[in-house]
Tab-separated table of C-alpha atoms in Angstrom:
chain	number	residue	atom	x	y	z
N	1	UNK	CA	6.240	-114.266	18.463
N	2	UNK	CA	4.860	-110.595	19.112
N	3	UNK	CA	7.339	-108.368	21.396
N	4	UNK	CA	4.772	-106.595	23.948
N	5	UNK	CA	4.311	-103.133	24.044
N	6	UNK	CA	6.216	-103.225	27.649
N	7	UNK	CA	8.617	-105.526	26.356
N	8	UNK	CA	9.438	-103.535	23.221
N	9	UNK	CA	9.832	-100.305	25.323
N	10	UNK	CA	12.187	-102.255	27.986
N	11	UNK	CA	14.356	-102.775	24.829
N	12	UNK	CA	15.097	-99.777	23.694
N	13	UNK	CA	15.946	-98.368	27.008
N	14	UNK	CA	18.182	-101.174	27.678
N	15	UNK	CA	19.867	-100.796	24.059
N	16	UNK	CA	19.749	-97.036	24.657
N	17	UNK	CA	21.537	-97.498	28.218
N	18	UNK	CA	24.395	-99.617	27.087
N	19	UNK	CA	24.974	-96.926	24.244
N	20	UNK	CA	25.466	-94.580	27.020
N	21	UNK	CA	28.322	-96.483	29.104
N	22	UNK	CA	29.866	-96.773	25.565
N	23	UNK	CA	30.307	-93.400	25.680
N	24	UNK	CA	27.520	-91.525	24.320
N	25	UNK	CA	25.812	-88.289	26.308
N	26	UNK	CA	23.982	-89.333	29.369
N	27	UNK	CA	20.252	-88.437	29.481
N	28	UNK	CA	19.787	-89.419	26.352
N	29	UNK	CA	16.953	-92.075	26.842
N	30	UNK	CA	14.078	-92.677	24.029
N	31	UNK	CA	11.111	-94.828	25.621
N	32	UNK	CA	7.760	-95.876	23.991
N	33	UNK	CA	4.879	-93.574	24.393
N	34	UNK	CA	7.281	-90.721	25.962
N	35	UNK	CA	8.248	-87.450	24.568
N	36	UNK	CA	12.419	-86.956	25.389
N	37	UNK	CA	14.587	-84.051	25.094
N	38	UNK	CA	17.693	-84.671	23.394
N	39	UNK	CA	20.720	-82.551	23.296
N	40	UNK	CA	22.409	-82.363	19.629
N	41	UNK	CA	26.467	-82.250	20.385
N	42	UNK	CA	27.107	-80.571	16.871
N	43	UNK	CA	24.562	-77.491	17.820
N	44	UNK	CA	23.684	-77.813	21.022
N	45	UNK	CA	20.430	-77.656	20.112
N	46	UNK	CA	17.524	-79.463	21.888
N	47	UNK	CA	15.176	-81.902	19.830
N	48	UNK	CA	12.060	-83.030	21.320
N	49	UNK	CA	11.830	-87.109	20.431
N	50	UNK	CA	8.042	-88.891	20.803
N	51	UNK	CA	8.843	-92.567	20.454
N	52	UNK	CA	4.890	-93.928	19.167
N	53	UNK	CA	3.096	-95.130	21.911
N	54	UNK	CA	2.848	-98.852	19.961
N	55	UNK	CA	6.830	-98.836	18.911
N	56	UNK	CA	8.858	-101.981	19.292
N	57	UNK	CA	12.567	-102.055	18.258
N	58	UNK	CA	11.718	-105.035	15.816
N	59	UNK	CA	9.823	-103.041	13.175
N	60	UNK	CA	10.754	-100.262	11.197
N	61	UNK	CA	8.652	-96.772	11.591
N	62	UNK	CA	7.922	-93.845	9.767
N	63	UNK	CA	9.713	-90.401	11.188
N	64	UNK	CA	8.194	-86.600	10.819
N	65	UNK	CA	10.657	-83.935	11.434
N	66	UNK	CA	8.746	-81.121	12.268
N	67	UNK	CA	9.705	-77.013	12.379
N	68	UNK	CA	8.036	-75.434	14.591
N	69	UNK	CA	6.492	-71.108	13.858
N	70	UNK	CA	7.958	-68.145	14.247
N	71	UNK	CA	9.204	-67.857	17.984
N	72	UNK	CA	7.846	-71.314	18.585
N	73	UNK	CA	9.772	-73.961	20.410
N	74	UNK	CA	10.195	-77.409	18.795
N	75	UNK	CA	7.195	-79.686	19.544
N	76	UNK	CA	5.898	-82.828	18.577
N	77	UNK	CA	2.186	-82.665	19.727
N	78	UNK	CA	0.791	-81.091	16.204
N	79	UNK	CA	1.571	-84.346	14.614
N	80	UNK	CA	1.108	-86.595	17.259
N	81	UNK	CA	-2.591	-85.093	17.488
N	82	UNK	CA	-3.282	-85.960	13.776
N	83	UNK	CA	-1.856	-89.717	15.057
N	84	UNK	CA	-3.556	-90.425	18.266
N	85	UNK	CA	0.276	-90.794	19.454
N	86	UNK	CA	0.754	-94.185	16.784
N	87	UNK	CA	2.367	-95.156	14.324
N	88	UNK	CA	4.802	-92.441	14.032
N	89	UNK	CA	8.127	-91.540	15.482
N	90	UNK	CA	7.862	-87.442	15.469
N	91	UNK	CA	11.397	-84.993	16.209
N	92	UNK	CA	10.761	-81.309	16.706
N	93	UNK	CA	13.654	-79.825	15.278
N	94	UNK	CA	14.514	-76.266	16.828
N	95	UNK	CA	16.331	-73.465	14.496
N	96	UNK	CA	19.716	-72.903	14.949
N	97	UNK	CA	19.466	-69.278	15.602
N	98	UNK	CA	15.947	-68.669	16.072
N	99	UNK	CA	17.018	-64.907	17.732
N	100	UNK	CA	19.927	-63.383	16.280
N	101	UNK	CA	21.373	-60.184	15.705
N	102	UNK	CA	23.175	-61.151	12.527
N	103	UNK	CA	22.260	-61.341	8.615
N	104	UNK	CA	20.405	-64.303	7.519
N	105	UNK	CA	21.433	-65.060	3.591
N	106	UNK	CA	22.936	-67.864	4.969
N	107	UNK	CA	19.375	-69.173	6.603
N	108	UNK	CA	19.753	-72.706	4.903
N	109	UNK	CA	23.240	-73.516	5.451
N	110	UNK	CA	22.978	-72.878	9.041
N	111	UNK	CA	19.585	-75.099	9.413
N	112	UNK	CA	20.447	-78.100	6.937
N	113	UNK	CA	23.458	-80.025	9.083
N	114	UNK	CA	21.915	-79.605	12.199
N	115	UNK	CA	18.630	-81.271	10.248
N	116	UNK	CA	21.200	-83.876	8.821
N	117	UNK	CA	22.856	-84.441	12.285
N	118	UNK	CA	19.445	-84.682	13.962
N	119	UNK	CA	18.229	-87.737	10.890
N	120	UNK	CA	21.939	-89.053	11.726
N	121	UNK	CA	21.588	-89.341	15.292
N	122	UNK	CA	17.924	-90.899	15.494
N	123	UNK	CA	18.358	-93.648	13.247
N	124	UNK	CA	21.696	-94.484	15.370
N	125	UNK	CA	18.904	-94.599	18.618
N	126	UNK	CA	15.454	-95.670	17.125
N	127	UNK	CA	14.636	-98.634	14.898
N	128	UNK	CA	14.115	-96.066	11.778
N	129	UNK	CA	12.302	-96.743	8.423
N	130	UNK	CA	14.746	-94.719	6.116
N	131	UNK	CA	12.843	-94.973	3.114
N	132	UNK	CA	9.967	-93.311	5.211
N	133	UNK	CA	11.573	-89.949	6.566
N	134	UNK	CA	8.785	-86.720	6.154
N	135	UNK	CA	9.949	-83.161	6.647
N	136	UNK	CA	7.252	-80.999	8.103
N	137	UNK	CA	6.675	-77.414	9.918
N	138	UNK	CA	4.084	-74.884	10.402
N	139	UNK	CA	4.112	-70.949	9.411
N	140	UNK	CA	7.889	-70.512	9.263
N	141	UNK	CA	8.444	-73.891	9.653
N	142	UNK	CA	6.618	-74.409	6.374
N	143	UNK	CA	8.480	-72.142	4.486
N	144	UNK	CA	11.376	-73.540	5.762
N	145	UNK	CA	10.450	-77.538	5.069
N	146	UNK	CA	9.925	-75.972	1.486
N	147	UNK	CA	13.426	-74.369	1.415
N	148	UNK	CA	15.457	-77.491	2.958
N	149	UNK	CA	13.092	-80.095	2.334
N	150	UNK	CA	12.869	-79.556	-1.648
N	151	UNK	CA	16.412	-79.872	-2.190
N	152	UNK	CA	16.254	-83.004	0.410
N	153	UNK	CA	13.147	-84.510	-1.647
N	154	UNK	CA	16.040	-87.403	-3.008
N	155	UNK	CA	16.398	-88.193	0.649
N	156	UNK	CA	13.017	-87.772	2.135
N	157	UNK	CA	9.689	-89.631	1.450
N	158	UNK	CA	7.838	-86.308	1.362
N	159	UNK	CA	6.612	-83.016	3.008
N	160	UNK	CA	3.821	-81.539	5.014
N	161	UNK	CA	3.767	-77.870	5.199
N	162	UNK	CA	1.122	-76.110	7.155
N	163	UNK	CA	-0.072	-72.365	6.932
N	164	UNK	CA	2.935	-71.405	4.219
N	165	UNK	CA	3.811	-72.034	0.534
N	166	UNK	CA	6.886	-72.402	-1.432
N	167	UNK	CA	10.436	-70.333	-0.502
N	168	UNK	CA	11.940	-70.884	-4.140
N	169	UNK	CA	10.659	-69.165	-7.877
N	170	UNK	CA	8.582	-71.240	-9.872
N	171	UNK	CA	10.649	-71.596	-12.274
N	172	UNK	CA	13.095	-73.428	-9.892
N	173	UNK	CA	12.853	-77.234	-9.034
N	174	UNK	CA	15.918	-77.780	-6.376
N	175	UNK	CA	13.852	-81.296	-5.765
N	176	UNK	CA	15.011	-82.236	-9.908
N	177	UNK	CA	13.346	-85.439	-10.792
N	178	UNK	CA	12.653	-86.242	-6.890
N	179	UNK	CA	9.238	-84.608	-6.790
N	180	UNK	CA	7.799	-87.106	-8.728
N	181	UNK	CA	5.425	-90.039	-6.900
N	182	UNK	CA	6.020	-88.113	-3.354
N	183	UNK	CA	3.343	-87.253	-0.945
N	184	UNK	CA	3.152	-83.999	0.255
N	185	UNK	CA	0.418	-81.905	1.974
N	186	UNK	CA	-0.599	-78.467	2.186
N	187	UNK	CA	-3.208	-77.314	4.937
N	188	UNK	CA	-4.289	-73.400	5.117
N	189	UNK	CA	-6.593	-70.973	6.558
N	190	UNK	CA	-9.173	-70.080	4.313
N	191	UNK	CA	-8.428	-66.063	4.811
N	192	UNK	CA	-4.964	-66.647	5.806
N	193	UNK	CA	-2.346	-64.092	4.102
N	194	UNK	CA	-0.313	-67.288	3.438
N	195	UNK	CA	-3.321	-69.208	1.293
N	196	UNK	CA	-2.198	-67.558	-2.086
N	197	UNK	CA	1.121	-68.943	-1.902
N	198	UNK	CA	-0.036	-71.859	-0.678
N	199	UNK	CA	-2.525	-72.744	-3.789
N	200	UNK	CA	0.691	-71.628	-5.479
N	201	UNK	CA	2.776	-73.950	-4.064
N	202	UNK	CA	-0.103	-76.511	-4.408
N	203	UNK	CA	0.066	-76.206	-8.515
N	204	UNK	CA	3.897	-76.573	-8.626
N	205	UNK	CA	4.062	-79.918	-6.483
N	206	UNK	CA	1.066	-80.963	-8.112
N	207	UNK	CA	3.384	-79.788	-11.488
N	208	UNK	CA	6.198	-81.810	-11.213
N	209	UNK	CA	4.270	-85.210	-10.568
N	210	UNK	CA	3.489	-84.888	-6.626
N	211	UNK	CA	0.619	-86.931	-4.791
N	212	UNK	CA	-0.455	-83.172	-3.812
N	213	UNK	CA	-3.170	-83.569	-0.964
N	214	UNK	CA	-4.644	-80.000	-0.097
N	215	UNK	CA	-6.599	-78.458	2.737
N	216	UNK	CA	-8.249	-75.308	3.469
N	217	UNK	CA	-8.616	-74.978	7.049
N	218	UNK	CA	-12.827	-73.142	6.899
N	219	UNK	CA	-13.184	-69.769	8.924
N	220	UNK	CA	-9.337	-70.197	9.698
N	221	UNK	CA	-6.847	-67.252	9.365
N	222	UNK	CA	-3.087	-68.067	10.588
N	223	UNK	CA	-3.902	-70.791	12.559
N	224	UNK	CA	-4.816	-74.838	12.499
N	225	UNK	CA	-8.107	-76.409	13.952
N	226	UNK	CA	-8.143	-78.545	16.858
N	227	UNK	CA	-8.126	-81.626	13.832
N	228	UNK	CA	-7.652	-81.854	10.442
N	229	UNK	CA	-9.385	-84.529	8.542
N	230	UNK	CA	-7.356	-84.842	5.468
N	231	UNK	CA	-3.927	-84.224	7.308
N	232	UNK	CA	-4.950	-87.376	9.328
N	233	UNK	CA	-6.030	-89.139	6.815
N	234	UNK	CA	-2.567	-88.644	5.100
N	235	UNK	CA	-0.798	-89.881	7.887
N	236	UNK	CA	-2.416	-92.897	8.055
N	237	UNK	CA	-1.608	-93.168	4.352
N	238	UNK	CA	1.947	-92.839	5.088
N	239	UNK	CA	1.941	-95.159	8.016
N	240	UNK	CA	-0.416	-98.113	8.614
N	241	UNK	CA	-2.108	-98.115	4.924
N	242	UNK	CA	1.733	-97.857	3.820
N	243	UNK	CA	2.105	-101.390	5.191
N	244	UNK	CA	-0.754	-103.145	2.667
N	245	UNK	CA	-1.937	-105.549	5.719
N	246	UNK	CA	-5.259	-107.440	5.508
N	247	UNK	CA	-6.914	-106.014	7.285
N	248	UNK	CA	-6.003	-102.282	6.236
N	249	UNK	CA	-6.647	-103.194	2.192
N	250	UNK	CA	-9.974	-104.633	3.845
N	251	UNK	CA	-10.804	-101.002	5.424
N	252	UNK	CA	-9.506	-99.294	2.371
N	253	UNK	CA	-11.855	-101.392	0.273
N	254	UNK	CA	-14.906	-100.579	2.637
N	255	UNK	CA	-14.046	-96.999	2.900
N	256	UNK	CA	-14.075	-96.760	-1.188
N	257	UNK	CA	-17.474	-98.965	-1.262
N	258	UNK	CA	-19.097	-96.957	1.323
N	259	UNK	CA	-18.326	-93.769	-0.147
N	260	UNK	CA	-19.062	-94.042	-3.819
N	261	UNK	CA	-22.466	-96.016	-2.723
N	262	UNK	CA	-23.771	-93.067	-1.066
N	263	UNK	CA	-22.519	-90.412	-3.400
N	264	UNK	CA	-24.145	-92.828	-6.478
N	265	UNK	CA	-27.219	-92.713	-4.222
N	266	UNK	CA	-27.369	-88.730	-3.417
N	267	UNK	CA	-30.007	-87.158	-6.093
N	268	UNK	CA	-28.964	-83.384	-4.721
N	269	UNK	CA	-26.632	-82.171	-7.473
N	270	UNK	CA	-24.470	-79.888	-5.438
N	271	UNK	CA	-23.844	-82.801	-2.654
N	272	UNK	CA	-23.042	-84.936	-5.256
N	273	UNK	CA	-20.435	-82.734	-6.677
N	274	UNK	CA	-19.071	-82.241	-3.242
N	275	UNK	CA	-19.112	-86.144	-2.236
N	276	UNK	CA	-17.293	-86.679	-5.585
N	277	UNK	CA	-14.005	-84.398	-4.997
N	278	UNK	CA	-13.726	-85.159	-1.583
N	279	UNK	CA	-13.700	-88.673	-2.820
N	280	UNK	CA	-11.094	-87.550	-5.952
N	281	UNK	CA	-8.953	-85.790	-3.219
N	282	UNK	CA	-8.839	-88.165	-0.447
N	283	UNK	CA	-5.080	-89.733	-0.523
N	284	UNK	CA	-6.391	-93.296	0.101
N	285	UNK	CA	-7.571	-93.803	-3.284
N	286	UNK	CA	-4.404	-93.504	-4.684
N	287	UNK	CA	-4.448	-97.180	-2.442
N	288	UNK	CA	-7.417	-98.560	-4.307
N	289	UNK	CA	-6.054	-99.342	-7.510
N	290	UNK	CA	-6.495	-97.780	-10.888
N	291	UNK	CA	-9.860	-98.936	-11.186
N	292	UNK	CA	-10.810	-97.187	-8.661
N	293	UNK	CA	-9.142	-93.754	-9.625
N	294	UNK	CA	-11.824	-94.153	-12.936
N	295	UNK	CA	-14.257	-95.117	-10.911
N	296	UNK	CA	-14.034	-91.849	-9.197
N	297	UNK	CA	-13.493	-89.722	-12.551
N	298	UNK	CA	-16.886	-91.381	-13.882
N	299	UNK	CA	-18.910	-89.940	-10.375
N	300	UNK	CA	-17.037	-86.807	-10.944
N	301	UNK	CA	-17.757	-86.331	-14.665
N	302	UNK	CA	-21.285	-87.369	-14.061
N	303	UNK	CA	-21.867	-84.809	-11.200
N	304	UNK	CA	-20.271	-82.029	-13.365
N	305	UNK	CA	-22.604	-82.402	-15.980
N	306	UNK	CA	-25.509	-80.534	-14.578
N	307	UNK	CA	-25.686	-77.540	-13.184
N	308	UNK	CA	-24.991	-75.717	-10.340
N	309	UNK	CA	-22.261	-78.103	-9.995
N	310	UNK	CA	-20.938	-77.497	-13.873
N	311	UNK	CA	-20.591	-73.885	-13.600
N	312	UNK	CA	-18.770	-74.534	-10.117
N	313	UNK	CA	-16.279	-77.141	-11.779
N	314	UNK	CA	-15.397	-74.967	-14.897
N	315	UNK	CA	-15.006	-72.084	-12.424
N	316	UNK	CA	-12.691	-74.110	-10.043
N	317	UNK	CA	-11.019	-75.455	-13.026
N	318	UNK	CA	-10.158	-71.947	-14.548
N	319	UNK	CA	-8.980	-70.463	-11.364
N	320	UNK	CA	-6.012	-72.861	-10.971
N	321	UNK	CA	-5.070	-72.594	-14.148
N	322	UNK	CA	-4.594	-68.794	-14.149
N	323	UNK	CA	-3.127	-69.410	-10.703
N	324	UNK	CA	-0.606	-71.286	-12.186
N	325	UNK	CA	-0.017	-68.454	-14.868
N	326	UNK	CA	0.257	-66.398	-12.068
N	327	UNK	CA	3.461	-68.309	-11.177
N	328	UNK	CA	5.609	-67.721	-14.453
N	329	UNK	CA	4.606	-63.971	-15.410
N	330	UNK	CA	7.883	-63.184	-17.498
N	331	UNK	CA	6.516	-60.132	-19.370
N	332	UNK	CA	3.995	-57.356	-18.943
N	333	UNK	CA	1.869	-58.697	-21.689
N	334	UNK	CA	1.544	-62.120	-19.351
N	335	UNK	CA	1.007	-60.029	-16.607
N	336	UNK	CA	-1.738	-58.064	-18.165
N	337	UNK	CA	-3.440	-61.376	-19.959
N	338	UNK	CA	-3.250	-63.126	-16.881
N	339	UNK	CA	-4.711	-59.989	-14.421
N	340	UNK	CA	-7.659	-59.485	-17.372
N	341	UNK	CA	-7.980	-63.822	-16.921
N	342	UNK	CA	-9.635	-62.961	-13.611
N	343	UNK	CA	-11.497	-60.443	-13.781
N	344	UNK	CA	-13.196	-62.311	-16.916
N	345	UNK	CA	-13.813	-65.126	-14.200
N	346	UNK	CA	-15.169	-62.816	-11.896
N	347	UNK	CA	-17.282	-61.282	-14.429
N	348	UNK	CA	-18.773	-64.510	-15.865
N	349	UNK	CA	-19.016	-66.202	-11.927
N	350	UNK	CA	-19.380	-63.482	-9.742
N	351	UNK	CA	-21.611	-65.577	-7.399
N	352	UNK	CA	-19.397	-68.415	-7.007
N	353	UNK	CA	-16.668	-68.792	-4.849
N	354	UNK	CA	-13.750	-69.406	-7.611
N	355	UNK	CA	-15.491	-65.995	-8.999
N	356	UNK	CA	-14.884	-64.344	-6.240
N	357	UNK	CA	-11.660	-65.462	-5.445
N	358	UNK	CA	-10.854	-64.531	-8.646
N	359	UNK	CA	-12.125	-60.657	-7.801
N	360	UNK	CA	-8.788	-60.666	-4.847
N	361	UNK	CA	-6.077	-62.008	-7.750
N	362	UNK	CA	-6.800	-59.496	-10.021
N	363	UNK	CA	-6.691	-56.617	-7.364
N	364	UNK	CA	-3.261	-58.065	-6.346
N	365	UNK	CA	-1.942	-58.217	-10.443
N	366	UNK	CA	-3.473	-55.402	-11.152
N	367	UNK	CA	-1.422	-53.521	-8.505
N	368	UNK	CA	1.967	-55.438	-10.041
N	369	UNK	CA	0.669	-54.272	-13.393
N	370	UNK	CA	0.282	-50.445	-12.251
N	371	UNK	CA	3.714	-50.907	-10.267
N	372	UNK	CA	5.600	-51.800	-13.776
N	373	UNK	CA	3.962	-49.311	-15.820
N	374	UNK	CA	5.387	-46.549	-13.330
N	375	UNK	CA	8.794	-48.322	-13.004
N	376	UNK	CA	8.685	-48.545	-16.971
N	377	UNK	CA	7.005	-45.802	-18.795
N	378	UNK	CA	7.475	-46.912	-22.064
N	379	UNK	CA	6.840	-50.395	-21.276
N	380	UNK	CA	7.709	-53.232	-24.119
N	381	UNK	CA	5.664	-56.416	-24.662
N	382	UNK	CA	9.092	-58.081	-23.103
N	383	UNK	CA	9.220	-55.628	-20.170
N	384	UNK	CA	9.375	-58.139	-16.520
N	385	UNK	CA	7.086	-57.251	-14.187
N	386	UNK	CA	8.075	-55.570	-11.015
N	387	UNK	CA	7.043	-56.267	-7.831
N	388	UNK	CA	5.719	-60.129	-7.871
N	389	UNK	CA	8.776	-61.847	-6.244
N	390	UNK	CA	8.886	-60.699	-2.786
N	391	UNK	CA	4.761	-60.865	-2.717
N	392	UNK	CA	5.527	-64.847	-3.473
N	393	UNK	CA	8.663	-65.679	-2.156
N	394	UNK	CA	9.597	-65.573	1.560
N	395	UNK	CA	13.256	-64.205	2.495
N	396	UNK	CA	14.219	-64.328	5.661
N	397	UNK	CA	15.622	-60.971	7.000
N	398	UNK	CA	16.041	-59.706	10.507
N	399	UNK	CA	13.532	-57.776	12.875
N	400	UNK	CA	14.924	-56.803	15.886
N	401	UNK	CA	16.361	-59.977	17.288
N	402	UNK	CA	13.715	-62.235	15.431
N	403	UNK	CA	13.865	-64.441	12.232
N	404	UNK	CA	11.205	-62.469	9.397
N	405	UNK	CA	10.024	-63.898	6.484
N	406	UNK	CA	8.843	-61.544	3.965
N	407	UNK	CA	6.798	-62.437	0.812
């Protein structure tokens, strides 16, 4: 028999009370549908706890730990937007030592036990599903679910990070063979300063064997809209599609008949294209079996082979793979083939987005390019490049009394 919402709620309290005349801190009370404030006794530090509005102690759920922007407080309500408050048991995590007046190199081994002793103390208060724990954050928080969460990756079910990229080189994995079969997503403004990095970051996860879901947040700078379509749709992935019920493979099979029925029925090239990636892209049909997945490559191949959408494919296709070169530039002649790459692609597309996307990378490497010619004036096909890391990377440094990450 079911537990009730109600009932399921009075549980926890009452578990959650007896904890507390065993000893525990008082206040510290989780209900269903609320969003708590919890003190950490190792920091001090406050998390904010949302219990899903449907939770009963008897199953297991899913958990987002979430980092909140530069100057930001920890929050749950980013997530919990994307979930219509289901399904999900979200923890804003705070920083340590969000304002400080001392050096930062040591930005990861500050944040990573209070992350550790925040995981510890939830799944010793809420019925947790430990093979289902997602690190997330936004802006800074981003960068810094890349630069805990990688190394974390053989402890976590996978990342979201939002308006950021990567805070390791490309040519570092800290994740090792944990990368591969994981979720994560990546959601950007379309003229945010951050979207490079994050297309970056996109190739590496997508690299080492990631289920990489990416999206571009249109006529967004630095900031998120109200909702994100494919950000919910990954949660749901993650959460009641996770599951396999009957009635969820019955929606997932509707939702893949639906779609490739009308995209098989659209006669307007460039719509057809478009119905076909989002339909390649979507994380539920990584749910649908592999049939499916060649199902999909069949519409897509068959939209690609006219134009305008052909010329838009090969463009698309070429821009991520000098994007990717982009990543592993170890010598001025890579720099150079890769910054002449792109302005060939602008040149042969200059109408087309990837074309003119294309146009902004090879402004920024040729600017690296001119920067290691005047650092080396007698520069050698094996000469590094100067200037690339810090335009890629983020390293935390102080500003005032606030946390800065520089790229």
């Amino acid at each position: 028999m079911k537990t009730s919402k109600m009932a399921g709620g009075a549980a926890v309290l009452l578990a959650l009370a007896l904890n507390t005349a065993a000893g525990e801190l008082p206040g510290q009370v989780l209900s269903a549908g609320t969003e708590s404030t919890i003190a950490l006794p190792l920091s001090g530090t406050q998390l904010k706890v949302f219990l899903p509005a449907n939770y009963t102690a008897e199953t297991k759920w899913p958990v987002v730990f979430f980092y909140p922007g530069q100057g930001g407080k920890p929050s749950t309500g980013f997530i919990r937007r994307h979930t219509d408050d289901r399904d999900f048991i979200v923890v804003g995590v705070p920083y340590v030592t969000p304002d400080s007046d001392k050096p930062m190199p040591d930005f990861a081994a500050r944040e990573l036990p209070n992350l550790r002793a925040a995981r510890q103390w939830l799944a010793a208060h809420a019925s947790v599903d430990e093979t289902r724990v997602y690190l997330g954050g936004i802006s800074k928080g981003g960068w810094t679910t890349s630069l805990l969460g990688e190394p974390e990756l053989p402890r976590l079910a996978g990342l979201i990070i939002v308006l950021a990229g990567r805070s390791y080189p490309f040519t570092t994995a800290p994740g090792g063979a944990a990368y591969r079969g994981k979720p994560v997503y990546i959601g950007d403004g379309e003229t945010d300063n951050n979207m490079r990095p994050a297309r970056q970051a996109a190739t590496f996860f997508q690299r080492q064997g990631m289920a990489l879901t990416f999206e571009e947040y249109l006529g967004l700078a630095h900031a998120t809209p109200s909702d994100a379509p494919r950000l919910r749709t990954w949660l749901q992935v993650q959460a009641r599609y996770h599951t396999g019920g009957s009635a969820a493979l019955a929606e997932l099979g509707q939702w893949f008949t639906n779609t490739l029925t009308t995209a098989r029925a659209t006669t307007n090239v460039s719509e057809k294209f478009s119905q076909a990636l989002d339909l390649i892209r979507d994380p539920r049909l990584r749910l649908c079996g592999p049939q499916a997945g060649l199902t999909a490559q069949a519409l897509l191949k068959d939209a690609t082979a006219r134009s305008p959408a052909k010329e838009e494919w090969a463009a698309e296709n070429a821009y991520w793979n000098l994007l990717w070169k982009s990543t592993s530039l170890r010598t001025l002649e890579d720099l150079r083939a890769t910054r002449d790459g792109f302005e060939q692609l602008n040149t042969t597309y200059p109408t087309l987005r990837w074309g003119q996307l294309a146009a902004e990378d090879h402004r920024f490497l040729s600017e690296a390019y001119d920067r290691s010619v005047a650092a080396n004036p007698a520069p050698q096909r094996t000469t590094t490049p100067t200037g690339l890391s810090n335009r890629s990377i983020p390293v935390p440094r102080m500003s005032g009394n606030k946390i800065i990450f520089d790229r």
